[in-house]
Amino acid sequence: MALKTLNIIGAGRVGRSLAHLWHKQGVFAVQDVLTRSQASADEAVQFIGTGRAVTQLSDMRAADVWMLAVPDGQIQNVVFDLSSEIENKAVASVFIDSYAIIFHCSGALSSAELQPLKSIEDRGLQVASAHCILSFSAPSSAVTQFAGTPCALEGDAAATQMLQLAFEAIGANCFDIAEKDKVLYHAAAVFATNFLPVLQVVAADLWQSTGMPKDLIAPLNASLLQKAVQNIAAQGAAKALTGPAARGDTELVALQGAAVADWHAEAGTAYAALSELASQIAKNGSIRK
Ligand SMILES: NC(=O)c1ccc[n+]([C@@H]2O[C@H](COP(=O)([O-])OP(=O)(O)OC[C@H]3O[C@@H](n4cnc5c(N)ncnc54)[C@H](OP(=O)(O)O)[C@@H]3O)[C@@H](O)[C@H]2O)c1
């Protein structure tokens, strides 16, 4: 059986990485790859290893599957442009084939973002969202780190079933997420990974402002982080918790909180909020009420 064709709109970190893996595993025949600039589309095709670089929606051919890997704030714009493109075609429905699947990669947004396309294209179009819980900081490392990545699927059943097979073929662990839970689900991913670099930068800036030799800071941060990760993996996060708030040293927490707030207002707010959470976790093992 011929491979399903895949068109890609937005081929930055996520688009390139997934398309590269699908091409390598022979899951999809990657067809047209659209970004905003020709240079970026050419680069994406080079990284993926196949495909045709385009910058105009009107140049894209019909495909079985469409992946939108544009930033979240651009999804509505792309849906609008796609809708106009479909409506403007002299022969209806050549842009998106019958029973095509279209999905986006956002963690917080749901497949509802794509619903407007269904009302225009009444030919069995299936919509979904597929979010892989990995920091795709650079495609070259993301493709080596991808195996074992959990992937949250949500949307029309025919779309999520097909996507489950496609994501599992490149090593993802798929699970279903309800549309109503996506925003909070994604907030959890922000806590789990996105805030770690923030905390590291705050610590480095604070250390620097106290006169610690600059060349000590990066290795110290890396070493503390590595040991914390080892402890969390070995004991579980709640048991690995240390520090003044976890010990119930409220005087020191207050003193330190005030000093941090003097140094940087938002860092002070974060210190107070995180200290309160640390104290709840130390008492209850969790922050659930
Ligand atoms: N990065 C992560 O760790 C991560 C993890 C999981 C899910 N996601 C989700 O994946 C999606 C993509 O994120 P990303 O990090 O891959 O973004 P990215 O690296 O910034 O790449 C975005 C791509 O979209 C293109 N683009 C932007 N606006 C466009 C438009 N209006 N029309 C067509 N193409 C457009 C850009 O083109 P140019 O190259 O020409 O600028 C670029 O190729 C988002 O929904 C994000 O929430 C991200």
mmCIF file of C-alpha atoms and ligand atoms in Angstrom:
data_model
loop_
_atom_site.group_PDB
_atom_site.id
_atom_site.type_symbol
_atom_site.label_atom_id
_atom_site.label_comp_id
_atom_site.label_asym_id
_atom_site.label_seq_id
_atom_site.Cartn_x
_atom_site.Cartn_y
_atom_site.Cartn_z
ATOM 1 C CA MET A 1 0.000 0.000 0.000
ATOM 2 C CA ALA A 2 1.272 3.500 -0.867
ATOM 3 C CA LEU A 3 2.408 5.627 2.073
ATOM 4 C CA LYS A 4 0.076 8.384 3.166
ATOM 5 C CA THR A 5 1.242 11.791 1.973
ATOM 6 C CA LEU A 6 2.045 14.449 4.575
ATOM 7 C CA ASN A 7 2.010 18.209 4.009
ATOM 8 C CA ILE A 8 3.562 20.457 6.633
ATOM 9 C CA ILE A 9 2.692 24.058 7.451
ATOM 10 C CA GLY A 10 5.349 25.449 9.791
ATOM 11 C CA ALA A 11 8.599 23.540 9.883
ATOM 12 C CA GLY A 12 10.637 24.915 12.766
ATOM 13 C CA ARG A 13 11.813 22.823 15.697
ATOM 14 C CA VAL A 14 8.792 20.507 16.010
ATOM 15 C CA GLY A 15 7.813 20.300 12.327
ATOM 16 C CA ARG A 16 11.320 19.441 11.174
ATOM 17 C CA SER A 17 11.985 16.941 13.924
ATOM 18 C CA LEU A 18 8.765 14.961 13.475
ATOM 19 C CA ALA A 19 8.942 15.015 9.682
ATOM 20 C CA HIS A 20 12.562 13.819 9.783
ATOM 21 C CA LEU A 21 11.621 10.874 12.005
ATOM 22 C CA TRP A 22 8.548 9.950 9.934
ATOM 23 C CA HIS A 23 10.543 10.078 6.722
ATOM 24 C CA LYS A 24 13.356 8.005 8.225
ATOM 25 C CA GLN A 25 10.937 5.336 9.486
ATOM 26 C CA GLY A 26 8.945 5.310 6.217
ATOM 27 C CA VAL A 27 5.739 6.336 8.013
ATOM 28 C CA PHE A 28 4.674 9.163 5.689
ATOM 29 C CA ALA A 29 5.695 10.354 2.249
ATOM 30 C CA VAL A 30 6.615 13.945 3.152
ATOM 31 C CA GLN A 31 5.311 16.113 0.328
ATOM 32 C CA ASP A 32 5.087 19.941 0.593
ATOM 33 C CA VAL A 33 6.813 21.865 3.395
ATOM 34 C CA LEU A 34 5.687 25.457 3.933
ATOM 35 C CA THR A 35 7.287 28.109 6.124
ATOM 36 C CA ARG A 36 7.264 31.903 5.933
ATOM 37 C CA SER A 37 10.609 32.269 4.155
ATOM 38 C CA GLN A 38 12.122 30.316 1.289
ATOM 39 C CA ALA A 39 15.431 29.988 3.134
ATOM 40 C CA SER A 40 13.739 28.414 6.132
ATOM 41 C CA ALA A 41 11.640 26.055 3.974
ATOM 42 C CA ASP A 42 14.809 24.972 2.096
ATOM 43 C CA GLU A 43 16.594 24.384 5.395
ATOM 44 C CA ALA A 44 13.640 22.358 6.692
ATOM 45 C CA VAL A 45 13.559 20.129 3.617
ATOM 46 C CA GLN A 46 17.318 19.607 3.910
ATOM 47 C CA PHE A 47 16.945 18.555 7.552
ATOM 48 C CA ILE A 48 13.922 16.338 6.903
ATOM 49 C CA GLY A 49 15.764 14.648 4.034
ATOM 50 C CA THR A 50 12.911 14.946 1.539
ATOM 51 C CA GLY A 51 9.959 17.124 0.508
ATOM 52 C CA ARG A 52 9.378 20.227 -1.591
ATOM 53 C CA ALA A 53 9.957 23.642 -0.035
ATOM 54 C CA VAL A 54 7.116 26.137 -0.608
ATOM 55 C CA THR A 55 6.092 29.504 0.809
ATOM 56 C CA GLN A 56 2.582 29.874 -0.677
ATOM 57 C CA LEU A 57 -0.431 27.860 0.445
ATOM 58 C CA SER A 58 -1.698 27.908 -3.117
ATOM 59 C CA ASP A 59 1.374 25.893 -4.168
ATOM 60 C CA MET A 60 0.548 23.021 -1.836
ATOM 61 C CA ARG A 61 -0.887 19.866 -3.320
ATOM 62 C CA ALA A 62 -3.656 17.714 -1.883
ATOM 63 C CA ALA A 63 -2.390 15.386 0.837
ATOM 64 C CA ASP A 64 -3.745 12.683 3.143
ATOM 65 C CA VAL A 65 -2.426 14.303 6.296
ATOM 66 C CA TRP A 66 -1.672 17.945 7.139
ATOM 67 C CA MET A 67 0.473 18.919 10.095
ATOM 68 C CA LEU A 68 0.306 22.501 11.395
ATOM 69 C CA ALA A 69 3.493 23.075 13.393
ATOM 70 C CA VAL A 70 3.301 26.864 13.543
ATOM 71 C CA PRO A 71 3.492 28.769 16.862
ATOM 72 C CA ASP A 72 0.201 28.618 18.802
ATOM 73 C CA GLY A 73 -0.511 32.280 18.066
ATOM 74 C CA GLN A 74 -0.380 31.571 14.323
ATOM 75 C CA ILE A 75 -2.807 28.633 14.223
ATOM 76 C CA GLN A 76 -5.888 30.831 13.787
ATOM 77 C CA ASN A 77 -4.177 32.800 11.000
ATOM 78 C CA VAL A 78 -3.266 29.612 9.174
ATOM 79 C CA VAL A 79 -6.815 28.268 9.563
ATOM 80 C CA PHE A 80 -8.119 31.538 8.139
ATOM 81 C CA ASP A 81 -5.687 31.391 5.196
ATOM 82 C CA LEU A 82 -6.480 27.723 4.588
ATOM 83 C CA SER A 83 -10.211 28.470 4.656
ATOM 84 C CA SER A 84 -9.815 31.249 2.068
ATOM 85 C CA GLU A 85 -7.682 28.970 -0.063
ATOM 86 C CA ILE A 86 -10.260 26.191 0.009
ATOM 87 C CA GLU A 87 -13.083 28.616 -0.787
ATOM 88 C CA ASN A 88 -11.147 30.238 -3.629
ATOM 89 C CA LYS A 89 -10.427 27.012 -5.470
ATOM 90 C CA ALA A 90 -12.382 26.839 -8.727
ATOM 91 C CA VAL A 91 -12.921 23.115 -8.184
ATOM 92 C CA ALA A 92 -14.039 22.617 -4.614
ATOM 93 C CA SER A 93 -12.068 20.334 -2.341
ATOM 94 C CA VAL A 94 -8.861 19.872 -4.286
ATOM 95 C CA PHE A 95 -6.826 21.591 -1.619
ATOM 96 C CA ILE A 96 -7.604 19.137 1.132
ATOM 97 C CA ASP A 97 -8.457 15.693 -0.141
ATOM 98 C CA SER A 98 -11.562 13.792 0.925
ATOM 99 C CA TYR A 99 -11.177 12.217 4.351
ATOM 100 C CA ALA A 100 -7.948 14.072 4.937
ATOM 101 C CA ILE A 101 -6.634 14.539 8.459
ATOM 102 C CA ILE A 102 -5.389 17.875 9.730
ATOM 103 C CA PHE A 103 -3.778 18.329 13.126
ATOM 104 C CA HIS A 104 -1.764 20.894 15.045
ATOM 105 C CA CYS A 105 0.977 20.363 17.623
ATOM 106 C CA SER A 106 -0.028 22.772 20.372
ATOM 107 C CA GLY A 107 -0.036 21.610 23.972
ATOM 108 C CA ALA A 108 -2.585 24.118 25.282
ATOM 109 C CA LEU A 109 -4.923 24.500 22.289
ATOM 110 C CA SER A 110 -7.345 21.795 21.196
ATOM 111 C CA SER A 111 -8.618 20.534 17.865
ATOM 112 C CA ALA A 112 -11.495 23.022 18.222
ATOM 113 C CA GLU A 113 -9.093 25.523 16.604
ATOM 114 C CA LEU A 114 -9.440 23.530 13.383
ATOM 115 C CA GLN A 115 -13.235 23.158 13.441
ATOM 116 C CA PRO A 116 -13.824 26.088 11.029
ATOM 117 C CA LEU A 117 -12.120 24.029 8.316
ATOM 118 C CA LYS A 118 -14.658 21.239 8.785
ATOM 119 C CA SER A 119 -17.587 23.509 8.131
ATOM 120 C CA ILE A 120 -16.087 24.679 4.837
ATOM 121 C CA GLU A 121 -14.745 21.362 3.724
ATOM 122 C CA ASP A 122 -17.704 19.034 4.227
ATOM 123 C CA ARG A 123 -15.989 15.947 2.889
ATOM 124 C CA GLY A 124 -15.146 13.997 5.991
ATOM 125 C CA LEU A 125 -12.200 16.151 7.081
ATOM 126 C CA GLN A 126 -10.908 14.879 10.433
ATOM 127 C CA VAL A 127 -9.233 17.222 12.921
ATOM 128 C CA ALA A 128 -6.974 16.575 15.899
ATOM 129 C CA SER A 129 -4.241 17.961 18.104
ATOM 130 C CA ALA A 130 -1.094 16.003 18.914
ATOM 131 C CA HIS A 131 1.278 17.287 21.565
ATOM 132 C CA CYS A 132 4.611 15.625 22.274
ATOM 133 C CA ILE A 133 5.953 16.310 25.762
ATOM 134 C CA LEU A 134 9.552 17.054 24.871
ATOM 135 C CA SER A 135 11.577 20.256 24.777
ATOM 136 C CA PHE A 136 12.338 20.505 21.072
ATOM 137 C CA SER A 137 15.107 23.039 21.675
ATOM 138 C CA ALA A 138 17.012 22.009 18.534
ATOM 139 C CA PRO A 139 15.853 19.495 15.886
ATOM 140 C CA SER A 140 19.242 17.713 15.779
ATOM 141 C CA SER A 141 18.975 16.788 19.478
ATOM 142 C CA ALA A 142 15.176 16.354 19.512
ATOM 143 C CA VAL A 143 15.352 13.535 16.958
ATOM 144 C CA THR A 144 17.824 11.637 19.132
ATOM 145 C CA GLN A 145 15.798 12.262 22.326
ATOM 146 C CA PHE A 146 12.369 11.515 20.866
ATOM 147 C CA ALA A 147 12.011 7.769 21.566
ATOM 148 C CA GLY A 148 9.775 7.204 24.602
ATOM 149 C CA THR A 149 8.234 10.704 24.492
ATOM 150 C CA PRO A 150 4.621 10.792 25.752
ATOM 151 C CA CYS A 151 2.264 12.239 23.163
ATOM 152 C CA ALA A 152 -1.215 13.591 24.048
ATOM 153 C CA LEU A 153 -3.847 13.066 21.355
ATOM 154 C CA GLU A 154 -7.265 14.666 21.156
ATOM 155 C CA GLY A 155 -9.850 15.170 18.406
ATOM 156 C CA ASP A 156 -11.872 13.107 15.919
ATOM 157 C CA ALA A 157 -11.502 9.365 16.459
ATOM 158 C CA ALA A 158 -10.367 8.536 12.919
ATOM 159 C CA ALA A 159 -7.646 11.191 13.165
ATOM 160 C CA THR A 160 -6.374 10.242 16.609
ATOM 161 C CA GLN A 161 -6.302 6.530 15.710
ATOM 162 C CA MET A 162 -4.192 7.188 12.624
ATOM 163 C CA LEU A 163 -1.931 9.623 14.484
ATOM 164 C CA GLN A 164 -1.438 7.140 17.291
ATOM 165 C CA LEU A 165 -0.011 4.634 14.810
ATOM 166 C CA ALA A 166 2.164 7.305 13.175
ATOM 167 C CA PHE A 167 3.561 8.612 16.478
ATOM 168 C CA GLU A 168 4.092 5.144 17.920
ATOM 169 C CA ALA A 169 6.019 4.183 14.775
ATOM 170 C CA ILE A 170 8.648 6.791 15.735
ATOM 171 C CA GLY A 171 8.735 5.734 19.387
ATOM 172 C CA ALA A 172 6.123 7.942 21.095
ATOM 173 C CA ASN A 173 3.914 6.734 23.962
ATOM 174 C CA CYS A 174 0.472 8.041 23.029
ATOM 175 C CA PHE A 175 -2.414 8.744 25.372
ATOM 176 C CA ASP A 176 -5.784 10.496 25.088
ATOM 177 C CA ILE A 177 -6.422 13.929 26.583
ATOM 178 C CA ALA A 178 -9.842 15.597 26.871
ATOM 179 C CA GLU A 179 -10.312 18.895 25.051
ATOM 180 C CA LYS A 180 -11.352 20.631 28.291
ATOM 181 C CA ASP A 181 -8.138 19.585 30.063
ATOM 182 C CA LYS A 182 -5.606 20.790 27.520
ATOM 183 C CA VAL A 183 -4.781 24.178 29.060
ATOM 184 C CA LEU A 184 -4.007 22.774 32.520
ATOM 185 C CA TYR A 185 -2.309 19.713 31.034
ATOM 186 C CA HIS A 186 0.060 22.021 29.195
ATOM 187 C CA ALA A 187 0.637 24.148 32.299
ATOM 188 C CA ALA A 188 1.975 20.972 33.928
ATOM 189 C CA ALA A 189 4.500 20.601 31.106
ATOM 190 C CA VAL A 190 5.546 24.223 31.631
ATOM 191 C CA PHE A 191 6.199 23.493 35.312
ATOM 192 C CA ALA A 192 7.960 20.215 34.556
ATOM 193 C CA THR A 193 10.400 21.552 32.007
ATOM 194 C CA ASN A 194 10.076 25.161 30.840
ATOM 195 C CA PHE A 195 10.579 26.676 34.290
ATOM 196 C CA LEU A 196 13.812 24.761 34.947
ATOM 197 C CA PRO A 197 15.938 27.027 32.726
ATOM 198 C CA VAL A 198 14.197 30.033 34.310
ATOM 199 C CA LEU A 199 15.219 28.902 37.800
ATOM 200 C CA GLN A 200 18.758 28.250 36.589
ATOM 201 C CA VAL A 201 19.067 31.753 35.120
ATOM 202 C CA VAL A 202 17.640 33.380 38.261
ATOM 203 C CA ALA A 203 20.131 31.449 40.413
ATOM 204 C CA ALA A 204 23.038 32.346 38.108
ATOM 205 C CA ASP A 205 22.099 36.053 38.085
ATOM 206 C CA LEU A 206 21.720 36.088 41.862
ATOM 207 C CA TRP A 207 25.074 34.380 42.368
ATOM 208 C CA GLN A 208 26.712 36.812 39.989
ATOM 209 C CA SER A 209 25.218 39.763 41.854
ATOM 210 C CA THR A 210 26.741 38.442 45.102
ATOM 211 C CA GLY A 211 30.208 38.385 43.557
ATOM 212 C CA MET A 212 30.654 34.655 43.024
ATOM 213 C CA PRO A 213 33.440 34.069 40.440
ATOM 214 C CA LYS A 214 31.726 33.871 37.041
ATOM 215 C CA ASP A 215 33.522 30.712 35.928
ATOM 216 C CA LEU A 216 32.183 28.770 38.922
ATOM 217 C CA ILE A 217 28.528 29.511 38.246
ATOM 218 C CA ALA A 218 27.688 27.411 35.176
ATOM 219 C CA PRO A 219 29.413 24.214 36.424
ATOM 220 C CA LEU A 220 27.901 24.674 39.889
ATOM 221 C CA ASN A 221 24.399 25.102 38.446
ATOM 222 C CA ALA A 222 24.834 22.055 36.212
ATOM 223 C CA SER A 223 26.153 19.928 39.067
ATOM 224 C CA LEU A 224 23.348 20.935 41.471
ATOM 225 C CA LEU A 225 20.740 20.293 38.809
ATOM 226 C CA GLN A 226 22.184 16.895 37.939
ATOM 227 C CA LYS A 227 22.254 15.818 41.590
ATOM 228 C CA ALA A 228 18.713 17.103 42.174
ATOM 229 C CA VAL A 229 17.511 15.100 39.152
ATOM 230 C CA GLN A 230 19.257 11.982 40.488
ATOM 231 C CA ASN A 231 17.627 12.455 43.902
ATOM 232 C CA ILE A 232 14.189 13.038 42.393
ATOM 233 C CA ALA A 233 14.549 9.926 40.228
ATOM 234 C CA ALA A 234 15.705 7.831 43.196
ATOM 235 C CA GLN A 235 13.343 9.074 45.932
ATOM 236 C CA GLY A 236 10.454 10.820 44.185
ATOM 237 C CA ALA A 237 10.115 14.607 43.977
ATOM 238 C CA ALA A 238 8.389 15.223 47.323
ATOM 239 C CA LYS A 239 10.954 13.199 49.323
ATOM 240 C CA ALA A 240 13.864 14.838 47.494
ATOM 241 C CA LEU A 241 12.725 18.285 48.652
ATOM 242 C CA THR A 242 15.223 20.205 50.820
ATOM 243 C CA GLY A 243 15.749 23.862 51.747
ATOM 244 C CA PRO A 244 14.465 26.316 54.378
ATOM 245 C CA ALA A 245 10.751 26.166 53.431
ATOM 246 C CA ALA A 246 10.777 22.353 53.466
ATOM 247 C CA ARG A 247 12.441 22.452 56.921
ATOM 248 C CA GLY A 248 9.787 24.853 58.196
ATOM 249 C CA ASP A 249 12.377 27.610 58.825
ATOM 250 C CA THR A 250 9.854 30.425 58.364
ATOM 251 C CA GLU A 251 12.151 33.163 59.711
ATOM 252 C CA LEU A 252 14.813 32.446 57.131
ATOM 253 C CA VAL A 253 12.189 32.136 54.373
ATOM 254 C CA ALA A 254 10.861 35.599 55.275
ATOM 255 C CA LEU A 255 14.338 37.150 55.521
ATOM 256 C CA GLN A 256 15.502 35.614 52.270
ATOM 257 C CA GLY A 257 12.216 36.432 50.515
ATOM 258 C CA ALA A 258 12.534 40.109 51.459
ATOM 259 C CA ALA A 259 16.155 40.236 50.248
ATOM 260 C CA VAL A 260 15.239 38.614 46.915
ATOM 261 C CA ALA A 261 12.276 40.988 46.487
ATOM 262 C CA ASP A 262 14.637 43.964 47.039
ATOM 263 C CA TRP A 263 16.985 42.555 44.420
ATOM 264 C CA HIS A 264 14.275 41.815 41.839
ATOM 265 C CA ALA A 265 10.519 42.218 42.388
ATOM 266 C CA GLU A 266 9.306 39.297 40.239
ATOM 267 C CA ALA A 267 12.013 36.984 41.565
ATOM 268 C CA GLY A 268 10.810 37.927 45.067
ATOM 269 C CA THR A 269 7.214 37.027 44.161
ATOM 270 C CA ALA A 270 8.388 33.709 42.702
ATOM 271 C CA TYR A 271 10.479 33.002 45.827
ATOM 272 C CA ALA A 272 7.481 33.568 48.089
ATOM 273 C CA ALA A 273 5.102 31.460 45.967
ATOM 274 C CA LEU A 274 7.578 28.584 45.541
ATOM 275 C CA SER A 275 8.421 28.643 49.256
ATOM 276 C CA GLU A 276 4.713 28.345 50.104
ATOM 277 C CA LEU A 277 4.363 25.384 47.709
ATOM 278 C CA ALA A 278 7.532 23.794 49.144
ATOM 279 C CA SER A 279 6.069 24.037 52.634
ATOM 280 C CA GLN A 280 2.759 22.424 51.509
ATOM 281 C CA ILE A 281 4.679 19.618 49.780
ATOM 282 C CA ALA A 282 6.846 19.073 52.867
ATOM 283 C CA LYS A 283 3.673 18.695 54.975
ATOM 284 C CA ASN A 284 1.392 16.779 52.585
ATOM 285 C CA GLY A 285 3.626 15.332 49.841
ATOM 286 C CA SER A 286 1.546 17.211 47.273
ATOM 287 C CA ILE A 287 -0.178 20.546 46.634
ATOM 288 C CA ARG A 288 -3.579 18.980 45.947
ATOM 289 C CA LYS A 289 -6.274 20.272 48.276
HETATM 290 N N1 LIG B 1 9.318 23.743 20.858
HETATM 291 C C1 LIG B 1 8.804 22.846 21.694
HETATM 292 O O1 LIG B 1 9.493 22.380 22.607
HETATM 293 C C2 LIG B 1 7.400 22.321 21.490
HETATM 294 C C3 LIG B 1 7.056 21.099 22.121
HETATM 295 C C4 LIG B 1 5.791 20.544 21.869
HETATM 296 C C5 LIG B 1 4.881 21.237 21.071
HETATM 297 N N2 LIG B 1 5.242 22.445 20.517
HETATM 298 C C6 LIG B 1 4.239 23.098 19.651
HETATM 299 O O2 LIG B 1 4.633 22.937 18.303
HETATM 300 C C7 LIG B 1 4.206 24.058 17.528
HETATM 301 C C8 LIG B 1 5.405 24.646 16.802
HETATM 302 O O3 LIG B 1 6.361 25.073 17.742
HETATM 303 P P1 LIG B 1 7.910 25.202 17.352
HETATM 304 O O4 LIG B 1 8.647 25.338 18.652
HETATM 305 O O5 LIG B 1 8.319 24.156 16.394
HETATM 306 O O6 LIG B 1 7.908 26.626 16.619
HETATM 307 P P2 LIG B 1 9.109 27.277 15.770
HETATM 308 O O7 LIG B 1 10.380 26.539 15.981
HETATM 309 O O8 LIG B 1 9.062 28.731 16.062
HETATM 310 O O9 LIG B 1 8.670 27.042 14.254
HETATM 311 C C9 LIG B 1 7.501 27.632 13.731
HETATM 312 C C10 LIG B 1 7.463 27.414 12.237
HETATM 313 O O10 LIG B 1 6.220 27.938 11.761
HETATM 314 C C11 LIG B 1 6.464 28.804 10.668
HETATM 315 N N3 LIG B 1 5.424 29.816 10.673
HETATM 316 C C12 LIG B 1 5.175 30.777 11.586
HETATM 317 N N4 LIG B 1 4.071 31.457 11.258
HETATM 318 C C13 LIG B 1 3.605 30.916 10.110
HETATM 319 C C14 LIG B 1 2.497 31.172 9.269
HETATM 320 N N5 LIG B 1 1.618 32.142 9.547
HETATM 321 N N6 LIG B 1 2.343 30.411 8.157
HETATM 322 C C15 LIG B 1 3.202 29.418 7.882
HETATM 323 N N7 LIG B 1 4.277 29.103 8.643
HETATM 324 C C16 LIG B 1 4.469 29.862 9.733
HETATM 325 C C17 LIG B 1 7.859 29.360 10.890
HETATM 326 O O11 LIG B 1 8.369 29.802 9.653
HETATM 327 P P3 LIG B 1 9.846 30.447 9.497
HETATM 328 O O12 LIG B 1 10.772 29.302 9.715
HETATM 329 O O13 LIG B 1 9.896 30.953 8.102
HETATM 330 O O14 LIG B 1 9.937 31.487 10.559
HETATM 331 C C18 LIG B 1 8.562 28.109 11.446
HETATM 332 O O15 LIG B 1 8.971 27.265 10.392
HETATM 333 C C19 LIG B 1 3.530 25.008 18.517
HETATM 334 O O16 LIG B 1 2.139 24.757 18.491
HETATM 335 C C20 LIG B 1 4.107 24.596 19.852
HETATM 336 O O17 LIG B 1 3.223 24.870 20.957
HETATM 337 C C21 LIG B 1 6.465 22.991 20.702
#
